[in-house]
Amino acid sequence: MQARTIVITGGGFSGSIVAAQLLRRSRTPTRVVLFERNGEPGGGVAYGAAGDGHLLNVPAGRMGAWPDAVDDFYRWVRTLVGFADVGPGEFLPRRIFEAYIRHCLREAQRRAGPDVVLEQRRAEVFDIEELSSGGARVFASDVKPVDADHVVLALGNLPGEYPLRKPLPFYHGPRYVHAPWSRGALDSIERDDEILLVGQGLTAVDIILSLEGRGHRGVIHALSRRGLRPLAHQACEPYPRFLEPTTEDLTIRGLLRRVRMEVRSAAARGIDWRGVVDSLRSNTQALWLRLPHEERARFLRHLRPYWEVHRHRIAPKAHQRLEALLAAGRVLQYAGRVEALVDEETHAAVTVRRRKTGELLSLRVAKVINCTGPRSDYTKYQHPLLVNLLARGLIDHDPLTLGLATTPEGEVLRYQGGPVGWLSTLGPPMRGVLWECSAVPEIRIQAEVLAQRLLCR
């Protein structure tokens, strides 16, 4: 039997786990070709560049790569020297998780059948051509094209939007960092430099803690539209599900009213609000799928920032370190937006318009670091692969530009058309369809379902 060929573009968590699932499950000749431009596959940008001070935002006991063994990461960690006493509720360094993902991929490769092979290519895919005979031809840097029966776009998150959405010379100067996780992004920052972070979410917390770990002692200014920052995880008892997709009042206003009522009811019984929010996790995708387009748009306009700070929380230790820096005046927070960015001889001059008051604030900083979080319109990101896929009509954006147009199962839809057939995706590109789909618990399920679907063809 001729081996089928499945190409995966991207070796972060999504791509690595899809590859591992294919290796584990295939019972017929299968060739899995995994492209990763940065070398060895693993956890991706968020894990590969992390230091010891960067902790996972989910307890170890829930970070397993397999849907049928969610505690696998925790059990694997306990076998490591020095980690035998780790509890399932602890938040471990992210670099350990990347090592775990590589372990999962190696184990799947080792246990795969004799006709099931993994080829790892250190190259970047820049184009995919549809073949009239079926499938596609994948073009990558420095390697021969690969003909594939199916292609999986494991794209992960895109870099953030620019602080001002217009071309500025400032963005090409030495005082601006667009991708904070890029190699050497923080190396030129002196210990006493003042810094501006545009954004106050998870990325901003990571950069603040990175600078602290490097001995930085200058003031860090953190700016976001509403001045919200991530909240801390806290142990709480499980809360029963109370919202179902069949609810009649399926509007954002109605859902918000119900959640608030449930939080008040839980508080009266001594149950923390975190338990209520966490109980939504299992059916958030189903609720989003049933929401009308207008209600999804209303959520994005009015509630998205508040949902994200309550839903995407940080490890208690990271929160304590951040609060200590705030109390010491080492981190100053603002609500507002950037009005102007100018690269001057000795510093960057930044003008900020404060929220509510409209007051203009002038800052003089050594660096401006973009921490706005990932952009979501993949069709406007000028990467050669995405540009070429769009030009060929093989991808389209979803109506709210939260990701790619796909089916709920991850089949990529053509520009103003139906499924491509041989092209799938998972994780962040599906945010417009599923909303909650970019964290480990969701991606591990998507990876399993996708692998099963591909192998059944």
Short mmCIF file of C-alpha atoms in Angstrom, two decimals:
data_model
loop_
_atom_site.label_atom_id
_atom_site.label_comp_id
_atom_site.label_asym_id
_atom_site.label_seq_id
_atom_site.Cartn_x
_atom_site.Cartn_y
_atom_site.Cartn_z
CA MET A 1 0.00 0.00 0.00
CA GLN A 2 1.29 3.44 -0.93
CA ALA A 3 1.90 5.67 2.05
CA ARG A 4 -0.26 8.74 2.44
CA THR A 5 1.66 11.98 3.05
CA ILE A 6 0.44 14.55 5.56
CA VAL A 7 2.34 17.85 5.79
CA ILE A 8 2.16 20.01 8.91
CA THR A 9 3.31 23.62 8.67
CA GLY A 10 4.45 24.75 12.11
CA GLY A 11 6.11 22.82 14.92
CA GLY A 12 4.68 24.60 17.96
CA PHE A 13 2.31 22.90 20.37
CA SER A 14 -0.49 22.53 17.77
CA GLY A 15 1.69 21.07 15.04
CA SER A 16 3.71 18.83 17.35
CA ILE A 17 0.63 17.27 18.96
CA VAL A 18 -1.13 16.70 15.64
CA ALA A 19 2.03 14.91 14.43
CA ALA A 20 2.19 12.85 17.63
CA GLN A 21 -1.48 11.89 17.31
CA LEU A 22 -0.97 10.79 13.71
CA LEU A 23 2.04 8.68 14.69
CA ARG A 24 0.16 7.09 17.59
CA ARG A 25 -3.01 6.29 15.67
CA SER A 26 -1.98 5.37 12.13
CA ARG A 27 -2.31 1.66 11.28
CA THR A 28 -1.53 2.04 7.58
CA PRO A 29 1.55 3.44 5.80
CA THR A 30 1.75 7.14 6.68
CA ARG A 31 4.42 9.76 6.12
CA VAL A 32 4.18 12.81 8.37
CA VAL A 33 6.32 15.79 7.27
CA LEU A 34 6.64 18.44 9.97
CA PHE A 35 8.05 21.84 8.96
CA GLU A 36 9.43 24.09 11.72
CA ARG A 37 11.57 27.05 10.72
CA ASN A 38 13.25 27.45 14.12
CA GLY A 39 14.62 23.94 14.38
CA GLU A 40 13.35 21.29 16.75
CA PRO A 41 9.57 21.23 17.26
CA GLY A 42 8.21 21.92 20.72
CA GLY A 43 5.94 24.35 22.49
CA GLY A 44 6.32 27.31 20.16
CA VAL A 45 7.20 30.94 20.85
CA ALA A 46 5.47 31.21 24.24
CA TYR A 47 7.41 28.26 25.64
CA GLY A 48 10.69 28.23 23.75
CA ALA A 49 11.77 31.76 24.75
CA ALA A 50 10.61 31.47 28.34
CA GLY A 51 12.96 31.47 31.31
CA ASP A 52 12.62 29.87 34.72
CA GLY A 53 10.55 32.79 35.97
CA HIS A 54 7.86 32.32 33.32
CA LEU A 55 5.22 30.00 34.70
CA LEU A 56 2.41 28.12 33.04
CA ASN A 57 -1.00 29.70 33.47
CA VAL A 58 -2.64 26.30 34.04
CA PRO A 59 -1.85 23.90 36.95
CA ALA A 60 0.45 20.99 36.07
CA GLY A 61 -2.30 18.42 36.66
CA ARG A 62 -4.34 19.75 33.72
CA MET A 63 -1.58 20.29 31.13
CA GLY A 64 -1.31 16.81 29.65
CA ALA A 65 -1.11 16.55 25.86
CA TRP A 66 -3.67 13.72 25.58
CA PRO A 67 -7.44 14.15 26.10
CA ASP A 68 -7.64 10.73 27.77
CA ALA A 69 -4.74 11.52 30.15
CA VAL A 70 -4.90 15.17 31.14
CA ASP A 71 -2.51 14.54 34.05
CA ASP A 72 0.19 13.06 31.78
CA PHE A 73 2.39 16.17 32.03
CA TYR A 74 2.17 16.08 35.83
CA ARG A 75 3.09 12.39 35.97
CA TRP A 76 5.98 12.96 33.54
CA VAL A 77 7.30 15.87 35.60
CA ARG A 78 7.33 13.77 38.76
CA THR A 79 9.82 11.41 37.13
CA LEU A 80 12.34 14.24 36.67
CA VAL A 81 15.09 14.72 39.23
CA GLY A 82 14.09 17.46 41.65
CA PHE A 83 10.39 17.43 40.78
CA ALA A 84 9.19 14.38 42.73
CA ASP A 85 7.36 16.57 45.25
CA VAL A 86 5.44 18.64 42.71
CA GLY A 87 1.70 18.78 43.35
CA PRO A 88 -0.94 18.71 40.58
CA GLY A 89 -2.05 22.23 41.48
CA GLU A 90 1.39 23.84 41.02
CA PHE A 91 2.28 26.21 38.19
CA LEU A 92 5.56 25.07 36.68
CA PRO A 93 8.10 26.87 34.45
CA ARG A 94 7.01 26.93 30.82
CA ARG A 95 10.37 25.70 29.54
CA ILE A 96 9.60 22.34 31.21
CA PHE A 97 6.40 22.08 29.20
CA GLU A 98 8.31 22.54 25.95
CA ALA A 99 10.60 19.66 26.96
CA TYR A 100 7.48 17.59 27.67
CA ILE A 101 6.02 18.23 24.20
CA ARG A 102 9.29 17.13 22.60
CA HIS A 103 9.17 14.02 24.77
CA CYS A 104 5.63 13.27 23.58
CA LEU A 105 6.65 13.59 19.94
CA ARG A 106 9.74 11.41 20.40
CA GLU A 107 7.73 8.72 22.22
CA ALA A 108 5.06 8.71 19.53
CA GLN A 109 7.77 8.37 16.90
CA ARG A 110 9.47 5.54 18.79
CA ARG A 111 6.23 3.57 19.19
CA ALA A 112 4.89 4.16 15.68
CA GLY A 113 4.41 1.25 13.30
CA PRO A 114 7.21 0.32 10.88
CA ASP A 115 5.39 2.00 7.97
CA VAL A 116 4.59 5.18 9.89
CA VAL A 117 7.41 7.73 9.67
CA LEU A 118 8.06 11.28 10.80
CA GLU A 119 10.26 13.61 8.76
CA GLN A 120 11.28 16.84 10.48
CA ARG A 121 12.29 19.68 8.17
CA ARG A 122 14.01 22.82 9.42
CA ALA A 123 12.51 25.12 6.82
CA GLU A 124 9.73 27.66 6.38
CA VAL A 125 6.79 26.93 4.11
CA PHE A 126 6.13 29.87 1.79
CA ASP A 127 3.59 28.52 -0.70
CA ILE A 128 1.12 25.68 -1.28
CA GLU A 129 -0.17 24.82 -4.75
CA GLU A 130 -3.32 22.80 -5.34
CA LEU A 131 -2.79 19.82 -7.65
CA SER A 132 -5.35 18.87 -10.27
CA SER A 133 -4.83 15.22 -9.36
CA GLY A 134 -5.77 15.91 -5.75
CA GLY A 135 -3.82 17.10 -2.74
CA ALA A 136 -1.19 19.81 -2.86
CA ARG A 137 2.45 20.64 -3.49
CA VAL A 138 4.18 22.34 -0.57
CA PHE A 139 7.08 24.72 -1.20
CA ALA A 140 9.55 25.55 1.57
CA SER A 141 12.85 27.34 1.87
CA ASP A 142 16.02 25.37 1.09
CA VAL A 143 14.24 22.02 0.51
CA LYS A 144 12.58 20.26 -2.40
CA PRO A 145 8.79 20.61 -2.77
CA VAL A 146 6.70 17.95 -1.05
CA ASP A 147 3.53 16.50 -2.58
CA ALA A 148 0.94 15.93 0.13
CA ASP A 149 -2.42 14.21 0.37
CA HIS A 150 -3.33 16.62 3.15
CA VAL A 151 -1.85 19.77 4.69
CA VAL A 152 -2.38 21.03 8.24
CA LEU A 153 -1.84 24.74 8.93
CA ALA A 154 -0.54 24.80 12.51
CA LEU A 155 0.08 28.53 12.43
CA GLY A 156 -0.23 29.45 16.10
CA ASN A 157 -0.58 33.10 17.08
CA LEU A 158 0.45 36.02 14.88
CA PRO A 159 2.48 38.98 16.17
CA GLY A 160 0.46 41.86 17.60
CA GLU A 161 -0.95 44.93 15.86
CA TYR A 162 1.16 48.08 15.77
CA PRO A 163 0.44 50.63 18.54
CA LEU A 164 -0.67 53.08 15.84
CA ARG A 165 -2.16 51.49 12.75
CA LYS A 166 -0.29 53.60 10.26
CA PRO A 167 3.23 53.39 8.78
CA LEU A 168 5.76 55.17 10.94
CA PRO A 169 9.55 55.45 10.64
CA PHE A 170 9.59 54.74 14.38
CA TYR A 171 8.73 51.09 13.78
CA HIS A 172 12.01 50.59 11.91
CA GLY A 173 14.17 52.32 14.50
CA PRO A 174 16.18 50.87 17.40
CA ARG A 175 13.75 52.02 20.10
CA TYR A 176 10.83 49.83 19.05
CA VAL A 177 10.36 46.09 19.66
CA HIS A 178 7.48 44.58 17.73
CA ALA A 179 8.01 40.90 18.65
CA PRO A 180 9.04 40.77 22.33
CA TRP A 181 9.82 37.04 22.18
CA SER A 182 12.30 37.38 19.33
CA ARG A 183 15.87 36.46 20.12
CA GLY A 184 17.78 39.31 21.79
CA ALA A 185 14.72 41.60 21.94
CA LEU A 186 15.58 42.79 25.45
CA ASP A 187 19.37 42.64 25.27
CA SER A 188 19.99 46.34 24.61
CA ILE A 189 17.92 47.52 27.60
CA GLU A 190 20.08 49.02 30.36
CA ARG A 191 19.30 48.40 34.02
CA ASP A 192 18.02 51.93 34.68
CA ASP A 193 16.17 52.49 31.40
CA GLU A 194 12.54 53.50 31.46
CA ILE A 195 10.41 51.29 29.24
CA LEU A 196 6.91 51.52 27.79
CA LEU A 197 4.88 48.35 27.28
CA VAL A 198 1.89 48.79 24.98
CA GLY A 199 -0.53 46.25 26.42
CA GLN A 200 -1.07 44.91 29.93
CA GLY A 201 -2.05 41.32 29.26
CA LEU A 202 -0.18 38.04 29.60
CA THR A 203 2.67 39.10 27.29
CA ALA A 204 3.25 42.29 29.28
CA VAL A 205 3.45 40.32 32.52
CA ASP A 206 6.02 38.01 30.93
CA ILE A 207 8.17 40.94 29.79
CA ILE A 208 7.95 42.66 33.19
CA LEU A 209 9.10 39.48 34.92
CA SER A 210 11.83 38.95 32.30
CA LEU A 211 13.21 42.43 32.93
CA GLU A 212 13.06 41.93 36.68
CA GLY A 213 14.94 38.67 36.33
CA ARG A 214 17.67 40.46 34.37
CA GLY A 215 18.17 42.96 37.20
CA HIS A 216 16.31 45.81 35.55
CA ARG A 217 15.39 48.55 38.04
CA GLY A 218 14.08 51.39 35.87
CA VAL A 219 10.42 52.34 35.73
CA ILE A 220 8.22 50.24 33.43
CA HIS A 221 5.19 52.08 32.05
CA ALA A 222 2.33 49.77 31.00
CA LEU A 223 -0.49 51.09 28.82
CA SER A 224 -3.73 49.52 27.64
CA ARG A 225 -7.07 50.88 26.47
CA ARG A 226 -8.91 50.09 29.71
CA GLY A 227 -6.04 49.67 32.14
CA LEU A 228 -7.01 46.06 32.91
CA ARG A 229 -4.42 43.50 33.93
CA PRO A 230 -4.60 39.70 34.37
CA LEU A 231 -6.01 38.36 37.61
CA ALA A 232 -4.52 35.52 39.63
CA HIS A 233 -5.54 31.91 39.79
CA GLN A 234 -6.88 30.76 43.13
CA ALA A 235 -7.82 27.32 44.33
CA CYS A 236 -11.61 26.93 44.42
CA GLU A 237 -14.08 24.11 44.45
CA PRO A 238 -15.60 23.02 41.13
CA TYR A 239 -18.83 24.75 40.21
CA PRO A 240 -21.61 22.91 38.33
CA ARG A 241 -22.47 23.82 34.76
CA PHE A 242 -25.31 26.30 34.63
CA LEU A 243 -25.36 27.52 31.01
CA GLU A 244 -26.29 25.33 28.09
CA PRO A 245 -26.36 26.15 24.36
CA THR A 246 -30.11 25.41 24.40
CA THR A 247 -30.82 28.41 26.61
CA GLU A 248 -33.53 30.63 25.12
CA ASP A 249 -31.98 34.00 26.05
CA LEU A 250 -28.93 33.46 23.87
CA THR A 251 -27.82 37.08 23.75
CA ILE A 252 -24.71 38.65 25.22
CA ARG A 253 -26.83 40.76 27.54
CA GLY A 254 -28.77 37.70 28.69
CA LEU A 255 -25.63 35.58 29.17
CA LEU A 256 -23.90 38.35 31.13
CA ARG A 257 -26.95 38.77 33.35
CA ARG A 258 -27.03 35.03 34.07
CA VAL A 259 -23.30 34.84 34.85
CA ARG A 260 -23.50 37.79 37.23
CA MET A 261 -26.48 36.22 38.98
CA GLU A 262 -24.55 32.96 39.33
CA VAL A 263 -21.48 34.75 40.73
CA ARG A 264 -23.65 36.44 43.38
CA SER A 265 -25.30 33.13 44.25
CA ALA A 266 -21.90 31.41 44.51
CA ALA A 267 -20.48 34.19 46.69
CA ALA A 268 -23.38 33.81 49.10
CA ARG A 269 -22.30 30.18 49.55
CA GLY A 270 -18.62 31.10 49.97
CA ILE A 271 -17.62 30.01 46.44
CA ASP A 272 -15.14 32.19 44.55
CA TRP A 273 -16.11 33.70 41.17
CA ARG A 274 -13.29 31.76 39.53
CA GLY A 275 -15.23 28.53 39.92
CA VAL A 276 -18.19 30.05 38.08
CA VAL A 277 -16.02 31.28 35.20
CA ASP A 278 -14.18 27.96 34.97
CA SER A 279 -17.48 26.06 34.76
CA LEU A 280 -18.13 27.78 31.43
CA ARG A 281 -15.00 26.21 29.90
CA SER A 282 -16.64 22.97 28.84
CA ASN A 283 -19.39 24.56 26.76
CA THR A 284 -18.01 27.93 25.67
CA GLN A 285 -17.47 26.66 22.11
CA ALA A 286 -21.03 25.34 21.87
CA LEU A 287 -22.42 28.66 23.14
CA TRP A 288 -20.31 30.63 20.67
CA LEU A 289 -21.41 28.43 17.76
CA ARG A 290 -25.05 29.22 18.53
CA LEU A 291 -24.58 32.95 19.02
CA PRO A 292 -25.81 35.06 16.07
CA HIS A 293 -23.19 37.10 14.26
CA GLU A 294 -24.52 40.34 15.73
CA GLU A 295 -24.21 39.00 19.28
CA ARG A 296 -20.65 37.84 18.70
CA ALA A 297 -19.79 41.33 17.44
CA ARG A 298 -21.47 42.87 20.50
CA PHE A 299 -19.37 40.67 22.78
CA LEU A 300 -16.17 41.78 21.03
CA ARG A 301 -17.09 45.46 21.30
CA HIS A 302 -18.14 45.53 24.93
CA LEU A 303 -17.04 42.47 26.91
CA ARG A 304 -13.96 40.90 25.37
CA PRO A 305 -11.32 42.66 27.54
CA TYR A 306 -13.22 41.88 30.75
CA TRP A 307 -13.75 38.27 29.76
CA GLU A 308 -10.07 37.79 28.99
CA VAL A 309 -8.72 39.14 32.30
CA HIS A 310 -11.14 36.91 34.23
CA ARG A 311 -10.75 33.85 32.02
CA HIS A 312 -6.99 33.94 31.20
CA ARG A 313 -5.46 34.24 34.65
CA ILE A 314 -1.83 34.02 35.75
CA ALA A 315 -0.01 31.89 38.31
CA PRO A 316 -0.28 33.19 41.90
CA LYS A 317 3.50 33.59 42.22
CA ALA A 318 3.67 35.67 39.04
CA HIS A 319 0.77 37.80 40.30
CA GLN A 320 2.52 38.36 43.64
CA ARG A 321 5.70 39.52 41.90
CA LEU A 322 3.72 41.89 39.69
CA GLU A 323 1.83 43.35 42.66
CA ALA A 324 5.10 43.91 44.52
CA LEU A 325 6.53 45.84 41.56
CA LEU A 326 3.37 47.93 41.34
CA ALA A 327 3.47 48.70 45.07
CA ALA A 328 7.12 49.74 44.81
CA GLY A 329 6.39 52.11 41.92
CA ARG A 330 8.58 50.10 39.57
CA VAL A 331 5.59 49.47 37.29
CA LEU A 332 3.15 52.27 36.48
CA GLN A 333 -0.13 51.48 34.76
CA TYR A 334 -2.23 53.69 32.51
CA ALA A 335 -5.55 53.43 30.71
CA GLY A 336 -5.51 55.12 27.34
CA ARG A 337 -4.02 54.92 23.87
CA VAL A 338 -0.88 55.97 22.04
CA GLU A 339 -1.27 59.22 20.14
CA ALA A 340 2.28 59.73 18.81
CA LEU A 341 5.64 57.93 18.63
CA VAL A 342 8.81 59.82 17.75
CA ASP A 343 12.37 58.50 17.76
CA GLU A 344 14.58 61.27 19.14
CA GLU A 345 18.33 61.40 19.63
CA THR A 346 18.49 59.90 23.14
CA HIS A 347 15.02 58.48 23.73
CA ALA A 348 11.60 57.71 22.32
CA ALA A 349 9.02 60.45 22.84
CA VAL A 350 5.57 58.97 23.38
CA THR A 351 2.30 60.86 23.69
CA VAL A 352 -0.53 59.02 25.45
CA ARG A 353 -4.16 60.13 25.62
CA ARG A 354 -5.61 59.11 28.98
CA ARG A 355 -8.93 57.27 29.04
CA LYS A 356 -12.01 59.19 30.22
CA THR A 357 -10.23 62.50 30.87
CA GLY A 358 -8.61 62.86 27.45
CA GLU A 359 -5.52 64.30 29.15
CA LEU A 360 -2.30 64.07 27.15
CA LEU A 361 0.65 62.42 28.89
CA SER A 362 4.22 62.70 27.59
CA LEU A 363 6.68 59.88 28.27
CA ARG A 364 10.40 59.69 27.50
CA VAL A 365 11.51 56.05 27.34
CA ALA A 366 14.43 54.02 26.04
CA LYS A 367 12.24 51.37 24.41
CA VAL A 368 8.65 50.84 23.35
CA ILE A 369 7.73 47.14 23.45
CA ASN A 370 4.61 45.86 21.73
CA CYS A 371 2.67 43.61 24.13
CA THR A 372 -0.75 44.02 22.54
CA GLY A 373 -1.27 40.29 22.12
CA PRO A 374 -1.74 38.42 18.84
CA ARG A 375 -3.52 39.94 15.87
CA SER A 376 -6.26 37.79 14.41
CA ASP A 377 -6.71 38.67 10.75
CA TYR A 378 -4.49 36.09 9.07
CA THR A 379 -5.41 37.34 5.61
CA LYS A 380 -3.76 40.73 6.23
CA TYR A 381 -0.54 39.45 7.79
CA GLN A 382 2.19 39.82 5.19
CA HIS A 383 3.76 36.40 5.49
CA PRO A 384 4.53 34.83 2.08
CA LEU A 385 2.55 31.67 2.85
CA LEU A 386 -0.60 33.55 3.83
CA VAL A 387 -0.23 36.01 0.95
CA ASN A 388 0.10 33.16 -1.54
CA LEU A 389 -2.78 31.14 -0.07
CA LEU A 390 -5.02 34.19 -0.26
CA ALA A 391 -3.92 34.93 -3.84
CA ARG A 392 -4.79 31.35 -4.81
CA GLY A 393 -8.20 31.68 -3.14
CA LEU A 394 -7.42 28.85 -0.72
CA ILE A 395 -8.11 30.84 2.48
CA ASP A 396 -10.51 33.52 3.61
CA HIS A 397 -11.05 35.39 6.88
CA ASP A 398 -14.06 34.73 9.08
CA PRO A 399 -16.72 37.49 9.19
CA LEU A 400 -15.33 39.07 12.37
CA THR A 401 -11.68 38.75 11.25
CA LEU A 402 -10.87 36.68 14.32
CA GLY A 403 -9.12 34.01 12.27
CA LEU A 404 -9.56 31.94 9.12
CA ALA A 405 -12.88 30.85 7.68
CA THR A 406 -13.24 27.19 8.62
CA THR A 407 -15.82 24.63 9.57
CA PRO A 408 -16.11 23.77 13.29
CA GLU A 409 -14.09 20.63 12.49
CA GLY A 410 -11.14 22.65 11.18
CA GLU A 411 -11.66 22.27 7.42
CA VAL A 412 -10.35 25.44 5.76
CA LEU A 413 -12.86 27.22 3.52
CA ARG A 414 -11.92 28.70 0.16
CA TYR A 415 -12.33 32.40 -0.52
CA GLN A 416 -16.11 32.79 -0.76
CA GLY A 417 -16.43 29.05 -1.21
CA GLY A 418 -16.64 25.64 0.42
CA PRO A 419 -14.00 23.42 2.07
CA VAL A 420 -10.69 23.05 0.26
CA GLY A 421 -10.78 19.35 1.10
CA TRP A 422 -7.07 18.74 1.57
CA LEU A 423 -6.40 21.70 3.91
CA SER A 424 -7.12 21.85 7.65
CA THR A 425 -6.14 23.93 10.65
CA LEU A 426 -6.52 24.03 14.43
CA GLY A 427 -5.89 26.33 17.37
CA PRO A 428 -5.83 30.16 17.08
CA PRO A 429 -6.84 30.38 13.39
CA MET A 430 -10.23 28.92 14.42
CA ARG A 431 -11.01 31.61 16.99
CA GLY A 432 -13.75 33.12 14.85
CA VAL A 433 -15.57 29.78 14.64
CA LEU A 434 -15.02 28.44 18.17
CA TRP A 435 -13.74 31.46 20.13
CA GLU A 436 -12.20 29.37 22.92
CA CYS A 437 -9.61 27.32 21.01
CA SER A 438 -6.10 28.59 21.72
CA ALA A 439 -5.19 26.93 25.05
CA VAL A 440 -3.80 23.45 25.67
CA PRO A 441 -7.09 21.86 26.87
CA GLU A 442 -8.87 22.84 23.64
CA ILE A 443 -5.98 22.21 21.23
CA ARG A 444 -5.30 18.69 22.51
CA ILE A 445 -8.92 17.74 21.70
CA GLN A 446 -8.75 19.40 18.28
CA ALA A 447 -5.51 17.58 17.50
CA GLU A 448 -7.01 14.21 18.37
CA VAL A 449 -10.19 14.79 16.35
CA LEU A 450 -8.22 16.11 13.37
CA ALA A 451 -5.84 13.13 13.38
CA GLN A 452 -8.76 10.70 13.53
CA ARG A 453 -10.48 12.45 10.62
CA LEU A 454 -7.36 12.46 8.44
CA LEU A 455 -6.56 8.80 9.10
CA CYS A 456 -10.11 7.70 8.33
CA ARG A 457 -9.96 9.17 4.81
#
